[in-house]
C-alpha cells in the first residue's frame, strides 16, 4: 500500500537529524502553556472544540523531529453560517484556528483573522466579519498573538480546486475512504456546515469540511516552517455542491501557504501537493 509520506523521496532529501530540532524544555513548556490557555479561553467563550492537534508529538511518534506546534480548531455555527451564506468557499478557512508554536526557539501564537477571510474569499459582509473577529479576540484577549500574514494574499490564493460529477455525500464518502486507506494518516474529524446551518433555520448548499493528516510527512513539511501548522496542516478538504451539478472539492496549496508565511517553500511542500491532488482526483472520478 502506498503511504502519503513516503511515496516520494522527501524523507531522504529533507531528512533532519534529531539534534537539529532539539528544543529546550522551557520552549516546549511555554508552547504547551499557551495552548492550555487557548483551550481554557475557548471553553469560556462558549465555542465548541473540533480538533486539538499536537503536530510535533505526533510527528515524533513516527520518527520525525520538528519544532513544537499545536493547533486548536473550534467552532461557533452562529458565526460560521452568515459567512458561508456569502461565500461557501470560505468554509476552507472555517471554523476558527489558533496555533501555539516554536519559531526559532521562541514561543509564539498565530491565528486566522477576519482580514484573511475577507481577502482570500472576497467577503464584503462587515457584520459577519466583525462577529468572527470579535469572537476570536475574545478568545485571545489575554494572549500575545499575531494574525496570519495577508501581505501578498489575494482572492482564492493557494486554493487547489477539483470538480466531480458526484454528489457531495458520495464525494465525501469516496474521499474519506481514499484518505483512510493511507496507513500513515490520522483522521481528525469533519464539519457539516449545511447541517449546522439547518439547525439555525438557514439553508446552505451541501458543504462538508474533512480534517485529517499524515504526522510523518506533515512533520517533514513543517520542520523549517512550523507556522504553516495553522492553515496547511492538518489537511482541510472542503466539498460543496456545485450550482451546475455535482460537487467541487477545494484544499490548500501547501507550497503557497509556506510562501505566504515565510517567503519561500521547499520540495516536500510541492511533493505533498502533487500526491494529495492525485489521490483526491482519483477518488472523485
mmCIF file of C-alpha atoms in Angstrom:
data_model
loop_
_atom_site.group_PDB
_atom_site.id
_atom_site.type_symbol
_atom_site.label_atom_id
_atom_site.label_comp_id
_atom_site.label_asym_id
_atom_site.label_seq_id
_atom_site.Cartn_x
_atom_site.Cartn_y
_atom_site.Cartn_z
ATOM 1 C CA UNK A 1 0.000 0.000 0.000
ATOM 2 C CA UNK A 2 1.291 3.459 -0.885
ATOM 3 C CA UNK A 3 1.827 5.808 2.035
ATOM 4 C CA UNK A 4 1.326 9.587 1.855
ATOM 5 C CA UNK A 5 4.648 10.427 3.436
ATOM 6 C CA UNK A 6 6.977 8.119 1.601
ATOM 7 C CA UNK A 7 5.732 7.992 -1.989
ATOM 8 C CA UNK A 8 8.450 10.437 -2.914
ATOM 9 C CA UNK A 9 11.900 10.994 -1.539
ATOM 10 C CA UNK A 10 11.040 13.810 0.834
ATOM 11 C CA UNK A 11 12.263 11.987 3.909
ATOM 12 C CA UNK A 12 15.575 11.290 2.229
ATOM 13 C CA UNK A 13 16.035 14.692 0.656
ATOM 14 C CA UNK A 14 14.945 16.662 3.708
ATOM 15 C CA UNK A 15 15.996 14.241 6.404
ATOM 16 C CA UNK A 16 16.702 16.187 9.560
ATOM 17 C CA UNK A 17 18.912 14.998 12.359
ATOM 18 C CA UNK A 18 17.084 14.827 15.650
ATOM 19 C CA UNK A 19 19.563 17.227 17.205
ATOM 20 C CA UNK A 20 18.706 19.928 14.647
ATOM 21 C CA UNK A 21 15.308 20.456 16.234
ATOM 22 C CA UNK A 22 16.106 19.682 19.835
ATOM 23 C CA UNK A 23 14.298 22.297 21.868
ATOM 24 C CA UNK A 24 14.812 23.409 25.395
ATOM 25 C CA UNK A 25 12.159 22.041 27.688
ATOM 26 C CA UNK A 26 11.277 25.630 28.561
ATOM 27 C CA UNK A 27 10.194 26.400 24.980
ATOM 28 C CA UNK A 28 8.057 23.273 24.783
ATOM 29 C CA UNK A 29 6.592 24.120 28.175
ATOM 30 C CA UNK A 30 5.762 27.644 27.019
ATOM 31 C CA UNK A 31 4.089 26.327 23.858
ATOM 32 C CA UNK A 32 2.057 23.891 25.965
ATOM 33 C CA UNK A 33 1.102 26.572 28.492
ATOM 34 C CA UNK A 34 -0.056 28.911 25.730
ATOM 35 C CA UNK A 35 -2.078 26.111 24.204
ATOM 36 C CA UNK A 36 -3.724 25.307 27.545
ATOM 37 C CA UNK A 37 -4.635 28.982 27.922
ATOM 38 C CA UNK A 38 -6.225 28.922 24.459
ATOM 39 C CA UNK A 39 -8.246 25.803 25.343
ATOM 40 C CA UNK A 40 -9.495 27.453 28.530
ATOM 41 C CA UNK A 41 -10.433 30.656 26.708
ATOM 42 C CA UNK A 42 -12.309 28.718 24.015
ATOM 43 C CA UNK A 43 -14.358 26.930 26.670
ATOM 44 C CA UNK A 44 -15.096 30.199 28.469
ATOM 45 C CA UNK A 45 -16.172 31.799 25.166
ATOM 46 C CA UNK A 46 -18.735 29.042 24.644
ATOM 47 C CA UNK A 47 -17.180 27.773 21.413
ATOM 48 C CA UNK A 48 -17.032 24.078 20.517
ATOM 49 C CA UNK A 49 -13.624 22.385 20.128
ATOM 50 C CA UNK A 50 -13.427 20.419 16.860
ATOM 51 C CA UNK A 51 -9.830 19.162 16.818
ATOM 52 C CA UNK A 52 -6.756 19.503 19.012
ATOM 53 C CA UNK A 53 -3.599 18.544 17.122
ATOM 54 C CA UNK A 54 -0.080 18.302 18.537
ATOM 55 C CA UNK A 55 1.927 18.281 15.318
ATOM 56 C CA UNK A 56 5.340 17.799 16.872
ATOM 57 C CA UNK A 57 4.461 14.959 19.228
ATOM 58 C CA UNK A 58 2.509 13.128 16.520
ATOM 59 C CA UNK A 59 5.465 13.501 14.154
ATOM 60 C CA UNK A 60 7.965 12.400 16.799
ATOM 61 C CA UNK A 61 5.982 9.204 17.360
ATOM 62 C CA UNK A 62 6.673 8.480 13.665
ATOM 63 C CA UNK A 63 10.387 9.268 13.963
ATOM 64 C CA UNK A 64 10.271 12.812 12.562
ATOM 65 C CA UNK A 65 11.519 15.827 14.530
ATOM 66 C CA UNK A 66 10.106 19.337 14.179
ATOM 67 C CA UNK A 67 9.618 22.390 16.412
ATOM 68 C CA UNK A 68 6.775 22.379 18.934
ATOM 69 C CA UNK A 69 3.471 23.156 17.196
ATOM 70 C CA UNK A 70 -0.082 22.703 18.472
ATOM 71 C CA UNK A 71 -3.238 23.864 16.703
ATOM 72 C CA UNK A 72 -6.756 24.135 18.109
ATOM 73 C CA UNK A 73 -9.733 24.178 15.739
ATOM 74 C CA UNK A 74 -13.004 25.322 17.295
ATOM 75 C CA UNK A 75 -16.396 26.367 16.047
ATOM 76 C CA UNK A 76 -19.456 28.532 16.511
ATOM 77 C CA UNK A 77 -22.165 27.773 13.896
ATOM 78 C CA UNK A 78 -23.895 31.095 14.526
ATOM 79 C CA UNK A 79 -20.740 32.835 13.325
ATOM 80 C CA UNK A 80 -19.836 30.381 10.558
ATOM 81 C CA UNK A 81 -23.220 30.407 8.866
ATOM 82 C CA UNK A 82 -23.521 34.076 7.760
ATOM 83 C CA UNK A 83 -20.009 33.905 6.306
ATOM 84 C CA UNK A 84 -20.866 30.739 4.393
ATOM 85 C CA UNK A 85 -24.096 32.294 3.124
ATOM 86 C CA UNK A 86 -21.988 34.917 1.351
ATOM 87 C CA UNK A 87 -19.364 32.503 0.032
ATOM 88 C CA UNK A 88 -19.449 28.792 0.814
ATOM 89 C CA UNK A 89 -15.778 28.509 -0.204
ATOM 90 C CA UNK A 90 -14.876 30.391 2.972
ATOM 91 C CA UNK A 91 -15.504 27.056 4.686
ATOM 92 C CA UNK A 92 -11.928 26.149 3.759
ATOM 93 C CA UNK A 93 -10.800 28.668 6.402
ATOM 94 C CA UNK A 94 -13.531 27.946 8.909
ATOM 95 C CA UNK A 95 -14.023 27.241 11.712
ATOM 96 C CA UNK A 96 -11.660 29.187 13.993
ATOM 97 C CA UNK A 97 -7.979 28.206 14.200
ATOM 98 C CA UNK A 98 -5.217 29.181 16.641
ATOM 99 C CA UNK A 99 -1.662 27.822 16.593
ATOM 100 C CA UNK A 100 0.786 27.771 19.508
ATOM 101 C CA UNK A 101 4.265 27.057 18.158
ATOM 102 C CA UNK A 102 8.021 27.430 18.456
ATOM 103 C CA UNK A 103 9.648 29.713 15.907
ATOM 104 C CA UNK A 104 13.428 29.806 16.264
ATOM 105 C CA UNK A 105 13.253 28.781 19.941
ATOM 106 C CA UNK A 106 10.655 31.447 20.717
ATOM 107 C CA UNK A 107 7.084 30.519 21.669
ATOM 108 C CA UNK A 108 4.532 32.292 19.512
ATOM 109 C CA UNK A 109 0.789 32.289 18.835
ATOM 110 C CA UNK A 110 -0.818 32.931 15.452
ATOM 111 C CA UNK A 111 -4.399 32.769 14.233
ATOM 112 C CA UNK A 112 -6.634 33.202 11.201
ATOM 113 C CA UNK A 113 -8.368 36.566 11.437
ATOM 114 C CA UNK A 114 -11.278 38.183 9.621
ATOM 115 C CA UNK A 115 -8.981 40.104 7.258
ATOM 116 C CA UNK A 116 -7.552 36.801 5.990
ATOM 117 C CA UNK A 117 -11.091 35.531 5.340
ATOM 118 C CA UNK A 118 -12.127 38.801 3.718
ATOM 119 C CA UNK A 119 -9.253 38.912 1.246
ATOM 120 C CA UNK A 120 -8.967 35.224 0.388
ATOM 121 C CA UNK A 121 -12.702 34.719 -0.120
ATOM 122 C CA UNK A 122 -13.823 38.152 -1.292
ATOM 123 C CA UNK A 123 -16.156 38.725 1.656
ATOM 124 C CA UNK A 124 -17.957 42.042 1.991
ATOM 125 C CA UNK A 125 -20.469 41.480 4.819
ATOM 126 C CA UNK A 126 -18.993 43.682 7.547
ATOM 127 C CA UNK A 127 -21.296 42.373 10.281
ATOM 128 C CA UNK A 128 -20.365 38.707 9.809
ATOM 129 C CA UNK A 129 -16.663 39.559 9.625
ATOM 130 C CA UNK A 130 -16.980 41.678 12.770
ATOM 131 C CA UNK A 131 -18.685 38.814 14.607
ATOM 132 C CA UNK A 132 -15.886 36.449 13.586
ATOM 133 C CA UNK A 133 -13.166 38.854 14.687
ATOM 134 C CA UNK A 134 -14.896 39.692 17.963
ATOM 135 C CA UNK A 135 -15.161 36.033 18.956
ATOM 136 C CA UNK A 136 -11.539 35.399 18.060
ATOM 137 C CA UNK A 137 -10.323 38.404 20.027
ATOM 138 C CA UNK A 138 -12.452 37.293 22.976
ATOM 139 C CA UNK A 139 -10.525 34.024 22.986
ATOM 140 C CA UNK A 140 -7.152 35.755 22.561
ATOM 141 C CA UNK A 141 -7.864 38.591 24.983
ATOM 142 C CA UNK A 142 -5.028 37.850 27.425
ATOM 143 C CA UNK A 143 -2.598 36.315 24.950
ATOM 144 C CA UNK A 144 0.159 37.813 22.819
ATOM 145 C CA UNK A 145 -0.939 36.634 19.377
ATOM 146 C CA UNK A 146 -0.284 37.665 15.766
ATOM 147 C CA UNK A 147 -2.706 37.169 12.849
ATOM 148 C CA UNK A 148 -1.666 35.112 9.838
ATOM 149 C CA UNK A 149 0.031 37.267 7.183
ATOM 150 C CA UNK A 150 -2.088 38.852 4.480
ATOM 151 C CA UNK A 151 0.677 40.667 2.608
ATOM 152 C CA UNK A 152 0.594 39.058 -0.836
ATOM 153 C CA UNK A 153 -2.762 37.401 -0.185
ATOM 154 C CA UNK A 154 -5.493 37.742 -2.824
ATOM 155 C CA UNK A 155 -8.804 36.114 -3.761
ATOM 156 C CA UNK A 156 -8.505 32.321 -3.960
ATOM 157 C CA UNK A 157 -4.803 32.485 -3.128
ATOM 158 C CA UNK A 158 -3.368 28.990 -2.688
ATOM 159 C CA UNK A 159 -6.660 27.183 -3.349
ATOM 160 C CA UNK A 160 -6.466 23.969 -5.372
ATOM 161 C CA UNK A 161 -9.792 23.049 -6.968
ATOM 162 C CA UNK A 162 -11.156 19.803 -8.392
ATOM 163 C CA UNK A 163 -14.628 19.144 -9.817
ATOM 164 C CA UNK A 164 -16.682 15.986 -9.828
ATOM 165 C CA UNK A 165 -19.981 14.704 -11.165
ATOM 166 C CA UNK A 166 -20.533 13.026 -7.798
ATOM 167 C CA UNK A 167 -22.948 14.431 -5.244
ATOM 168 C CA UNK A 168 -21.432 15.889 -2.086
ATOM 169 C CA UNK A 169 -22.350 12.851 0.074
ATOM 170 C CA UNK A 170 -20.881 10.429 -2.467
ATOM 171 C CA UNK A 171 -17.734 12.523 -2.975
ATOM 172 C CA UNK A 172 -17.249 12.766 0.788
ATOM 173 C CA UNK A 173 -17.669 9.013 1.126
ATOM 174 C CA UNK A 174 -15.052 8.287 -1.541
ATOM 175 C CA UNK A 175 -12.619 10.889 -0.288
ATOM 176 C CA UNK A 176 -12.886 9.632 3.288
ATOM 177 C CA UNK A 177 -12.211 6.085 2.068
ATOM 178 C CA UNK A 178 -9.220 7.173 -0.029
ATOM 179 C CA UNK A 179 -7.734 9.106 2.867
ATOM 180 C CA UNK A 180 -8.129 6.342 5.410
ATOM 181 C CA UNK A 181 -6.606 3.735 3.097
ATOM 182 C CA UNK A 182 -3.297 5.512 3.665
ATOM 183 C CA UNK A 183 -1.669 3.722 6.571
ATOM 184 C CA UNK A 184 0.182 6.766 7.917
ATOM 185 C CA UNK A 185 -2.871 9.029 8.149
ATOM 186 C CA UNK A 186 -4.808 10.236 11.189
ATOM 187 C CA UNK A 187 -8.459 11.288 10.935
ATOM 188 C CA UNK A 188 -9.290 14.393 12.995
ATOM 189 C CA UNK A 189 -12.963 14.816 12.142
ATOM 190 C CA UNK A 190 -15.359 16.657 9.882
ATOM 191 C CA UNK A 191 -17.739 19.589 9.980
ATOM 192 C CA UNK A 192 -21.076 19.501 8.134
ATOM 193 C CA UNK A 193 -21.670 23.205 7.604
ATOM 194 C CA UNK A 194 -25.042 22.734 5.907
ATOM 195 C CA UNK A 195 -26.350 20.614 8.778
ATOM 196 C CA UNK A 196 -25.180 23.208 11.307
ATOM 197 C CA UNK A 197 -26.910 25.979 9.339
ATOM 198 C CA UNK A 198 -30.104 23.922 9.095
ATOM 199 C CA UNK A 199 -30.296 23.776 12.882
ATOM 200 C CA UNK A 200 -30.283 27.575 12.807
ATOM 201 C CA UNK A 201 -33.071 27.675 10.219
ATOM 202 C CA UNK A 202 -30.724 28.628 7.369
ATOM 203 C CA UNK A 203 -30.413 26.696 4.110
ATOM 204 C CA UNK A 204 -26.912 26.344 2.710
ATOM 205 C CA UNK A 205 -25.659 24.253 -0.202
ATOM 206 C CA UNK A 206 -24.271 20.894 0.933
ATOM 207 C CA UNK A 207 -20.817 21.646 2.347
ATOM 208 C CA UNK A 208 -18.606 19.354 4.395
ATOM 209 C CA UNK A 209 -15.097 20.011 5.715
ATOM 210 C CA UNK A 210 -12.843 16.968 6.181
ATOM 211 C CA UNK A 211 -9.907 17.155 8.608
ATOM 212 C CA UNK A 212 -7.016 14.680 8.530
ATOM 213 C CA UNK A 213 -3.244 14.487 8.292
ATOM 214 C CA UNK A 214 -0.132 12.378 7.984
ATOM 215 C CA UNK A 215 2.120 13.010 11.028
ATOM 216 C CA UNK A 216 5.348 11.913 9.326
ATOM 217 C CA UNK A 217 5.049 13.827 6.016
ATOM 218 C CA UNK A 218 3.452 16.736 7.845
ATOM 219 C CA UNK A 219 6.339 16.846 10.307
ATOM 220 C CA UNK A 220 8.891 16.894 7.489
ATOM 221 C CA UNK A 221 6.987 19.656 5.676
ATOM 222 C CA UNK A 222 6.708 21.748 8.854
ATOM 223 C CA UNK A 223 10.256 21.144 10.119
ATOM 224 C CA UNK A 224 11.536 24.508 8.923
ATOM 225 C CA UNK A 225 8.079 26.051 8.538
ATOM 226 C CA UNK A 226 6.163 25.477 11.806
ATOM 227 C CA UNK A 227 3.711 28.362 11.273
ATOM 228 C CA UNK A 228 2.026 26.509 8.405
ATOM 229 C CA UNK A 229 0.580 24.238 11.068
ATOM 230 C CA UNK A 230 -2.089 26.941 11.273
ATOM 231 C CA UNK A 231 -3.603 26.530 7.818
ATOM 232 C CA UNK A 232 -1.755 23.891 5.778
ATOM 233 C CA UNK A 233 -1.798 21.167 8.465
ATOM 234 C CA UNK A 234 -3.911 19.367 9.303
ATOM 235 C CA UNK A 235 -5.223 18.862 5.763
ATOM 236 C CA UNK A 236 -8.538 20.628 5.185
ATOM 237 C CA UNK A 237 -10.690 19.362 2.345
ATOM 238 C CA UNK A 238 -13.902 21.266 1.621
ATOM 239 C CA UNK A 239 -16.528 19.510 -0.508
ATOM 240 C CA UNK A 240 -19.508 21.617 -1.566
ATOM 241 C CA UNK A 241 -22.372 21.420 -4.037
ATOM 242 C CA UNK A 242 -21.739 22.827 -7.497
ATOM 243 C CA UNK A 243 -24.590 25.010 -8.743
ATOM 244 C CA UNK A 244 -24.213 23.300 -12.136
ATOM 245 C CA UNK A 245 -24.487 19.838 -10.594
ATOM 246 C CA UNK A 246 -22.049 17.508 -8.905
ATOM 247 C CA UNK A 247 -19.557 18.828 -6.390
ATOM 248 C CA UNK A 248 -16.479 20.999 -6.010
ATOM 249 C CA UNK A 249 -13.508 19.966 -3.878
ATOM 250 C CA UNK A 250 -11.041 22.588 -2.672
ATOM 251 C CA UNK A 251 -7.974 22.304 -0.470
ATOM 252 C CA UNK A 252 -4.865 24.256 0.441
ATOM 253 C CA UNK A 253 -1.760 24.554 -1.708
ATOM 254 C CA UNK A 254 0.887 23.776 0.928
ATOM 255 C CA UNK A 255 3.713 25.455 -1.005
ATOM 256 C CA UNK A 256 1.675 28.641 -1.465
ATOM 257 C CA UNK A 257 0.942 28.876 2.250
ATOM 258 C CA UNK A 258 4.607 28.295 3.099
ATOM 259 C CA UNK A 259 5.455 31.174 0.768
ATOM 260 C CA UNK A 260 2.818 33.365 2.398
ATOM 261 C CA UNK A 261 4.170 32.716 5.900
ATOM 262 C CA UNK A 262 7.905 32.516 5.123
ATOM 263 C CA UNK A 263 8.516 33.888 1.646
ATOM 264 C CA UNK A 264 9.734 30.504 0.393
ATOM 265 C CA UNK A 265 8.707 26.868 0.052
ATOM 266 C CA UNK A 266 10.519 23.514 -0.111
ATOM 267 C CA UNK A 267 10.374 20.276 -2.095
ATOM 268 C CA UNK A 268 8.233 18.428 0.488
ATOM 269 C CA UNK A 269 5.500 21.059 0.080
ATOM 270 C CA UNK A 270 5.379 20.608 -3.693
ATOM 271 C CA UNK A 271 5.625 16.833 -3.391
ATOM 272 C CA UNK A 272 2.692 16.676 -0.993
ATOM 273 C CA UNK A 273 0.640 18.916 -3.281
ATOM 274 C CA UNK A 274 1.167 16.519 -6.177
ATOM 275 C CA UNK A 275 0.421 13.425 -4.123
ATOM 276 C CA UNK A 276 -2.713 14.823 -2.500
ATOM 277 C CA UNK A 277 -4.075 16.180 -5.774
ATOM 278 C CA UNK A 278 -3.617 12.816 -7.470
ATOM 279 C CA UNK A 279 -5.229 10.958 -4.549
ATOM 280 C CA UNK A 280 -8.260 13.240 -4.399
ATOM 281 C CA UNK A 281 -8.726 13.369 -8.180
ATOM 282 C CA UNK A 282 -8.715 9.566 -8.406
ATOM 283 C CA UNK A 283 -11.212 9.291 -5.548
ATOM 284 C CA UNK A 284 -13.836 11.546 -7.146
ATOM 285 C CA UNK A 285 -13.561 10.468 -10.788
#
